[in-house]
mmCIF file of C-alpha atoms and ligand atoms in Angstrom:
data_model
loop_
_atom_site.group_PDB
_atom_site.id
_atom_site.type_symbol
_atom_site.label_atom_id
_atom_site.label_comp_id
_atom_site.label_asym_id
_atom_site.label_seq_id
_atom_site.Cartn_x
_atom_site.Cartn_y
_atom_site.Cartn_z
ATOM 1 C CA MET A 6 8.574 -39.636 -40.607
ATOM 2 C CA GLU A 7 8.191 -43.140 -38.614
ATOM 3 C CA GLU A 8 5.146 -44.852 -38.640
ATOM 4 C CA ARG A 9 3.805 -45.158 -35.340
ATOM 5 C CA PRO A 10 2.425 -49.013 -34.582
ATOM 6 C CA SER A 11 -1.165 -49.904 -34.580
ATOM 7 C CA PRO A 12 -3.065 -49.962 -31.201
ATOM 8 C CA LEU A 13 -2.649 -53.735 -31.378
ATOM 9 C CA ASP A 14 0.794 -53.769 -31.910
ATOM 10 C CA ALA A 15 1.586 -51.800 -29.637
ATOM 11 C CA LEU A 16 -0.432 -53.662 -27.025
ATOM 12 C CA ASN A 17 1.449 -56.921 -28.398
ATOM 13 C CA ALA A 18 4.875 -54.866 -27.825
ATOM 14 C CA HIS A 19 3.421 -54.235 -23.844
ATOM 15 C CA ILE A 20 2.362 -57.773 -23.556
ATOM 16 C CA VAL A 21 6.208 -59.381 -24.841
ATOM 17 C CA ALA A 22 7.476 -56.813 -21.829
ATOM 18 C CA CYS A 23 5.509 -57.830 -19.098
ATOM 19 C CA ASP A 24 6.846 -59.317 -15.896
ATOM 20 C CA ARG A 25 3.536 -59.398 -13.444
ATOM 21 C CA CYS A 26 4.190 -63.089 -12.734
ATOM 22 C CA PRO A 27 7.759 -63.795 -11.592
ATOM 23 C CA ARG A 28 7.146 -67.717 -11.301
ATOM 24 C CA LEU A 29 6.090 -67.601 -14.982
ATOM 25 C CA ARG A 30 8.673 -65.483 -16.392
ATOM 26 C CA ALA A 31 11.485 -67.474 -14.427
ATOM 27 C CA HIS A 32 9.920 -70.987 -15.628
ATOM 28 C CA CYS A 33 9.741 -69.620 -19.297
ATOM 29 C CA GLN A 34 13.518 -68.275 -19.106
ATOM 30 C CA GLU A 35 14.632 -71.561 -17.350
ATOM 31 C CA VAL A 36 12.855 -73.628 -20.442
ATOM 32 C CA ALA A 37 14.778 -71.387 -23.159
ATOM 33 C CA ARG A 38 17.999 -72.044 -21.300
ATOM 34 C CA VAL A 39 17.697 -75.862 -20.916
ATOM 35 C CA ARG A 40 15.797 -76.254 -24.147
ATOM 36 C CA ARG A 41 14.655 -79.769 -25.754
ATOM 37 C CA ARG A 42 17.131 -81.933 -26.695
ATOM 38 C CA ALA A 43 15.506 -81.817 -30.413
ATOM 39 C CA TYR A 44 15.646 -77.828 -30.341
ATOM 40 C CA ALA A 45 18.807 -77.848 -28.850
ATOM 41 C CA ASP A 46 20.246 -75.503 -31.782
ATOM 42 C CA ILE A 47 17.333 -73.186 -31.692
ATOM 43 C CA GLU A 48 16.975 -70.151 -29.739
ATOM 44 C CA TYR A 49 13.704 -70.154 -27.727
ATOM 45 C CA TRP A 50 11.577 -67.209 -27.620
ATOM 46 C CA GLY A 51 11.195 -67.423 -23.938
ATOM 47 C CA ARG A 52 9.235 -64.253 -23.515
ATOM 48 C CA PRO A 53 5.498 -63.818 -23.188
ATOM 49 C CA VAL A 54 3.861 -64.607 -26.245
ATOM 50 C CA PRO A 55 2.068 -61.786 -28.352
ATOM 51 C CA SER A 56 -1.389 -62.543 -29.926
ATOM 52 C CA PHE A 57 -1.687 -63.522 -33.849
ATOM 53 C CA GLY A 58 -3.716 -62.766 -36.379
ATOM 54 C CA ASP A 59 -6.105 -60.388 -38.525
ATOM 55 C CA PRO A 60 -7.090 -57.015 -36.571
ATOM 56 C CA GLN A 61 -10.562 -56.870 -38.739
ATOM 57 C CA ALA A 62 -10.855 -60.297 -37.222
ATOM 58 C CA ARG A 63 -14.925 -61.191 -36.721
ATOM 59 C CA VAL A 64 -13.497 -64.678 -34.494
ATOM 60 C CA LEU A 65 -11.496 -64.864 -31.783
ATOM 61 C CA VAL A 66 -9.806 -68.079 -31.057
ATOM 62 C CA LEU A 67 -8.903 -68.197 -26.976
ATOM 63 C CA GLY A 68 -6.451 -70.653 -25.976
ATOM 64 C CA LEU A 69 -4.915 -71.392 -22.047
ATOM 65 C CA ALA A 70 -1.508 -70.998 -22.503
ATOM 66 C CA PRO A 71 1.529 -70.852 -24.668
ATOM 67 C CA GLY A 72 3.493 -74.661 -24.599
ATOM 68 C CA ALA A 73 6.915 -74.665 -23.223
ATOM 69 C CA HIS A 74 8.705 -76.024 -26.273
ATOM 70 C CA GLY A 75 5.936 -74.528 -28.623
ATOM 71 C CA SER A 76 4.867 -70.934 -28.410
ATOM 72 C CA ASN A 77 7.744 -70.274 -26.003
ATOM 73 C CA ARG A 78 10.230 -71.513 -28.420
ATOM 74 C CA THR A 79 8.791 -70.093 -31.472
ATOM 75 C CA GLY A 80 7.033 -66.901 -30.158
ATOM 76 C CA ARG A 81 4.039 -67.120 -32.074
ATOM 77 C CA MET A 82 0.508 -68.650 -30.566
ATOM 78 C CA PHE A 83 0.035 -72.384 -31.158
ATOM 79 C CA THR A 84 3.094 -72.534 -33.107
ATOM 80 C CA GLY A 85 5.499 -75.488 -33.260
ATOM 81 C CA ASP A 86 3.766 -77.950 -30.923
ATOM 82 C CA GLY A 87 1.382 -80.697 -31.108
ATOM 83 C CA SER A 88 -1.814 -78.554 -30.568
ATOM 84 C CA GLY A 89 -0.993 -76.118 -33.288
ATOM 85 C CA ASP A 90 -0.313 -79.129 -35.692
ATOM 86 C CA PHE A 91 -3.898 -80.380 -34.711
ATOM 87 C CA LEU A 92 -5.207 -76.824 -34.703
ATOM 88 C CA PHE A 93 -3.942 -75.115 -38.109
ATOM 89 C CA PRO A 94 -4.752 -77.476 -40.836
ATOM 90 C CA VAL A 95 -8.779 -77.396 -39.412
ATOM 91 C CA LEU A 96 -8.348 -73.594 -39.362
ATOM 92 C CA HIS A 97 -7.005 -74.103 -43.000
ATOM 93 C CA GLU A 98 -9.686 -76.003 -44.232
ATOM 94 C CA ALA A 99 -12.487 -73.916 -42.466
ATOM 95 C CA GLY A 100 -10.814 -70.742 -44.667
ATOM 96 C CA PHE A 101 -9.161 -68.652 -41.735
ATOM 97 C CA ALA A 102 -5.680 -69.710 -42.233
ATOM 98 C CA SER A 103 -3.569 -69.486 -45.167
ATOM 99 C CA GLN A 104 -1.645 -72.449 -45.034
ATOM 100 C CA PRO A 105 -1.963 -75.995 -42.578
ATOM 101 C CA LYS A 106 1.233 -76.216 -41.010
ATOM 102 C CA ALA A 107 2.626 -73.635 -38.724
ATOM 103 C CA VAL A 108 6.214 -74.025 -38.129
ATOM 104 C CA ASP A 109 7.695 -70.693 -36.884
ATOM 105 C CA ARG A 110 7.173 -66.845 -37.141
ATOM 106 C CA GLN A 111 8.711 -66.469 -40.876
ATOM 107 C CA ASP A 112 6.657 -69.294 -42.098
ATOM 108 C CA GLY A 113 4.536 -66.968 -44.005
ATOM 109 C CA MET A 114 0.956 -67.729 -42.112
ATOM 110 C CA GLU A 115 -1.910 -65.492 -42.703
ATOM 111 C CA LEU A 116 -4.832 -65.494 -40.693
ATOM 112 C CA THR A 117 -8.337 -63.888 -42.141
ATOM 113 C CA GLY A 118 -11.091 -62.696 -40.390
ATOM 114 C CA LEU A 119 -9.377 -64.649 -37.276
ATOM 115 C CA TRP A 120 -7.548 -63.386 -33.984
ATOM 116 C CA ILE A 121 -5.651 -65.914 -31.661
ATOM 117 C CA ALA A 122 -4.708 -64.954 -28.072
ATOM 118 C CA ALA A 123 -4.826 -66.804 -24.721
ATOM 119 C CA VAL A 124 -5.957 -66.141 -21.219
ATOM 120 C CA VAL A 125 -2.370 -66.476 -20.064
ATOM 121 C CA ARG A 126 0.270 -65.684 -22.306
ATOM 122 C CA CYS A 127 3.536 -67.452 -20.452
ATOM 123 C CA ALA A 128 4.057 -71.006 -20.654
ATOM 124 C CA PRO A 129 3.095 -72.309 -17.023
ATOM 125 C CA PRO A 130 4.872 -75.438 -15.611
ATOM 126 C CA ALA A 131 2.602 -78.346 -16.255
ATOM 127 C CA ASN A 132 0.239 -76.128 -18.191
ATOM 128 C CA LYS A 133 -1.258 -74.792 -14.778
ATOM 129 C CA PRO A 134 -1.371 -71.176 -14.228
ATOM 130 C CA THR A 135 -2.278 -70.231 -10.510
ATOM 131 C CA PRO A 136 -5.647 -68.332 -10.383
ATOM 132 C CA GLU A 137 -3.804 -65.476 -9.515
ATOM 133 C CA GLU A 138 -1.396 -65.462 -12.788
ATOM 134 C CA GLN A 139 -4.691 -65.790 -14.332
ATOM 135 C CA ARG A 140 -6.065 -62.369 -12.761
ATOM 136 C CA ASN A 141 -2.606 -60.780 -13.370
ATOM 137 C CA CYS A 142 -2.795 -61.579 -17.325
ATOM 138 C CA ALA A 143 -6.686 -60.711 -17.581
ATOM 139 C CA PRO A 144 -6.250 -56.822 -18.307
ATOM 140 C CA TRP A 145 -4.278 -57.784 -21.524
ATOM 141 C CA LEU A 146 -7.523 -59.601 -22.768
ATOM 142 C CA ASP A 147 -10.145 -56.768 -21.529
ATOM 143 C CA GLU A 148 -7.495 -54.317 -23.977
ATOM 144 C CA GLU A 149 -7.404 -56.693 -26.654
ATOM 145 C CA MET A 150 -10.867 -57.005 -26.785
ATOM 146 C CA ARG A 151 -11.520 -53.532 -26.536
ATOM 147 C CA LEU A 152 -9.199 -52.816 -29.818
ATOM 148 C CA LEU A 153 -10.844 -55.916 -31.767
ATOM 149 C CA THR A 154 -13.883 -53.822 -32.470
ATOM 150 C CA GLY A 155 -15.161 -56.135 -35.382
ATOM 151 C CA LEU A 156 -15.688 -59.520 -33.053
ATOM 152 C CA ARG A 157 -18.932 -61.487 -33.062
ATOM 153 C CA VAL A 158 -17.751 -64.789 -31.809
ATOM 154 C CA ALA A 159 -15.115 -66.181 -29.347
ATOM 155 C CA VAL A 160 -14.251 -69.675 -29.897
ATOM 156 C CA CYS A 161 -12.697 -70.883 -26.291
ATOM 157 C CA LEU A 162 -10.419 -73.662 -26.304
ATOM 158 C CA GLY A 163 -10.720 -75.765 -23.246
ATOM 159 C CA ARG A 164 -12.458 -75.055 -19.864
ATOM 160 C CA ILE A 165 -9.789 -72.638 -18.679
ATOM 161 C CA ALA A 166 -9.982 -70.144 -21.617
ATOM 162 C CA PHE A 167 -13.956 -70.344 -21.516
ATOM 163 C CA ASP A 168 -14.009 -69.231 -17.779
ATOM 164 C CA GLY A 169 -11.513 -66.509 -18.593
ATOM 165 C CA LEU A 170 -13.839 -65.060 -21.523
ATOM 166 C CA LEU A 171 -17.013 -65.427 -19.167
ATOM 167 C CA ALA A 172 -14.685 -63.326 -16.498
ATOM 168 C CA HIS A 173 -13.713 -60.985 -19.246
ATOM 169 C CA ALA A 174 -17.754 -60.577 -19.943
ATOM 170 C CA GLN A 175 -18.412 -60.445 -16.187
ATOM 171 C CA ARG A 176 -15.744 -57.601 -15.786
ATOM 172 C CA THR A 177 -16.998 -55.522 -18.584
ATOM 173 C CA ALA A 178 -21.073 -56.210 -18.870
ATOM 174 C CA LEU A 179 -23.134 -53.373 -18.120
ATOM 175 C CA PRO A 180 -24.674 -53.867 -14.252
ATOM 176 C CA GLY A 181 -26.834 -56.065 -13.754
ATOM 177 C CA THR A 182 -26.667 -57.753 -17.264
ATOM 178 C CA MET A 183 -24.785 -60.833 -16.852
ATOM 179 C CA PRO A 184 -26.299 -63.938 -16.099
ATOM 180 C CA PRO A 185 -25.145 -66.461 -13.154
ATOM 181 C CA ARG A 186 -21.905 -68.393 -13.863
ATOM 182 C CA SER A 187 -24.276 -71.328 -13.890
ATOM 183 C CA ALA A 188 -26.212 -70.170 -17.111
ATOM 184 C CA PHE A 189 -22.961 -70.811 -19.168
ATOM 185 C CA PRO A 190 -22.287 -74.860 -18.476
ATOM 186 C CA PHE A 191 -19.216 -75.737 -20.247
ATOM 187 C CA GLY A 192 -19.457 -78.695 -23.031
ATOM 188 C CA HIS A 193 -18.033 -79.412 -26.421
ATOM 189 C CA GLY A 194 -19.896 -77.573 -29.209
ATOM 190 C CA ALA A 195 -21.780 -75.337 -26.227
ATOM 191 C CA GLU A 196 -23.100 -71.949 -27.448
ATOM 192 C CA PHE A 197 -24.306 -68.890 -25.953
ATOM 193 C CA THR A 198 -24.733 -65.351 -26.361
ATOM 194 C CA LEU A 199 -23.111 -62.504 -23.803
ATOM 195 C CA PRO A 200 -24.626 -59.603 -22.853
ATOM 196 C CA SER A 201 -22.481 -57.604 -25.251
ATOM 197 C CA GLY A 202 -23.912 -59.711 -28.218
ATOM 198 C CA LEU A 203 -20.795 -61.634 -28.841
ATOM 199 C CA ARG A 204 -21.471 -65.348 -29.132
ATOM 200 C CA LEU A 205 -19.333 -67.843 -27.428
ATOM 201 C CA LEU A 206 -18.460 -71.618 -28.571
ATOM 202 C CA ALA A 207 -16.844 -73.657 -26.261
ATOM 203 C CA SER A 208 -14.805 -76.582 -27.446
ATOM 204 C CA TYR A 209 -12.354 -79.174 -25.902
ATOM 205 C CA HIS A 210 -8.760 -77.884 -26.309
ATOM 206 C CA PRO A 211 -6.760 -79.515 -28.897
ATOM 207 C CA SER A 212 -4.009 -81.062 -26.559
ATOM 208 C CA LEU A 213 -2.303 -84.106 -27.240
ATOM 209 C CA GLN A 214 -4.139 -85.392 -24.320
ATOM 210 C CA ASN A 215 -7.611 -84.934 -25.910
ATOM 211 C CA THR A 216 -6.630 -85.687 -29.456
ATOM 212 C CA ASN A 217 -4.608 -88.947 -29.240
ATOM 213 C CA THR A 218 -7.435 -90.048 -27.046
ATOM 214 C CA GLY A 219 -9.964 -89.449 -29.672
ATOM 215 C CA LYS A 220 -11.702 -86.898 -27.094
ATOM 216 C CA LEU A 221 -11.440 -84.020 -29.533
ATOM 217 C CA THR A 222 -11.493 -85.426 -33.446
ATOM 218 C CA ARG A 223 -10.787 -83.563 -36.546
ATOM 219 C CA PRO A 224 -14.575 -83.565 -37.576
ATOM 220 C CA MET A 225 -15.374 -82.335 -33.958
ATOM 221 C CA PHE A 226 -12.958 -79.429 -34.165
ATOM 222 C CA LEU A 227 -13.472 -78.601 -38.024
ATOM 223 C CA ASP A 228 -17.374 -78.647 -36.966
ATOM 224 C CA ILE A 229 -16.622 -75.713 -34.313
ATOM 225 C CA PHE A 230 -14.797 -73.529 -37.106
ATOM 226 C CA GLN A 231 -17.448 -73.922 -39.537
ATOM 227 C CA ARG A 232 -20.117 -72.978 -37.192
ATOM 228 C CA ALA A 233 -17.838 -69.914 -35.825
ATOM 229 C CA ARG A 234 -17.575 -69.074 -39.756
ATOM 230 C CA ARG A 235 -21.745 -69.108 -39.966
ATOM 231 C CA LEU A 236 -22.117 -67.119 -36.711
ATOM 232 C CA ALA A 237 -19.775 -64.754 -37.971
ATOM 233 C CA ASP A 238 -21.453 -64.037 -41.181
ATOM 234 C CA LEU A 239 -18.420 -64.869 -43.099
ATOM 235 C CA SER A 240 -18.976 -66.334 -46.412
HETATM 236 S S1 LIG B 315 0.983 -64.556 -17.805
HETATM 237 FE FE1 LIG B 315 0.430 -62.605 -18.734
HETATM 238 S S2 LIG B 315 0.545 -61.253 -16.808
HETATM 239 FE FE2 LIG B 315 2.148 -62.900 -16.208
HETATM 240 S S3 LIG B 315 3.765 -62.166 -16.791
HETATM 241 FE FE3 LIG B 315 3.210 -63.295 -18.502
HETATM 242 S S4 LIG B 315 2.124 -61.797 -19.854
HETATM 243 FE FE4 LIG B 315 2.379 -60.927 -17.756
#
């Protein structure tokens, strides 16, 4: 008998087939058609990028959106671009990733205790999804959070991911239990507890703009994931 996909695998299959945002779908396909010269011989993924990680995860990493020539090329979150080159060595050192280098979907990377998702699953022009596109993608996060029953900590990479996670908390909190947005000022290292009990850790995004300028350093980023480990009671 054919094995049924797990609920998270089934959700990922729905995400990959999603076409709610015509502007983003057209952009991803155009980037995949034209390609960057360095990747001219590589077939781009060009579709919405599924989430990736350990279904038993206690820690969620929430990014902004796939990079045009990173995840939109490789088909795996944070794989194949500068942000991933900064993220995965830190995840490896913090004990979440089996190896420090993420190259493509066949590179053998395994995550333990950690799940990687994004508030928008298609690469947006200039890395700027519209508010409507963020709203279109939000139901995927809601469903994913419902299925990830072991989650204790969410690490939000950048302000848009942070706002996306707070919007999710607002949608799913019991009436009257969610404090106002002003109770959650964004800052690197800021830490909060949501009404559900989920701990929220804010971090600057590991974009080249932040890492090349020293706004986000490796020790700062490692500290975030070591804290996430402690908050999640992972040894
Ligand atoms: S960004 Fe999200 S909602 Fe929009 S098409 Fe991609 S997967 Fe669908």
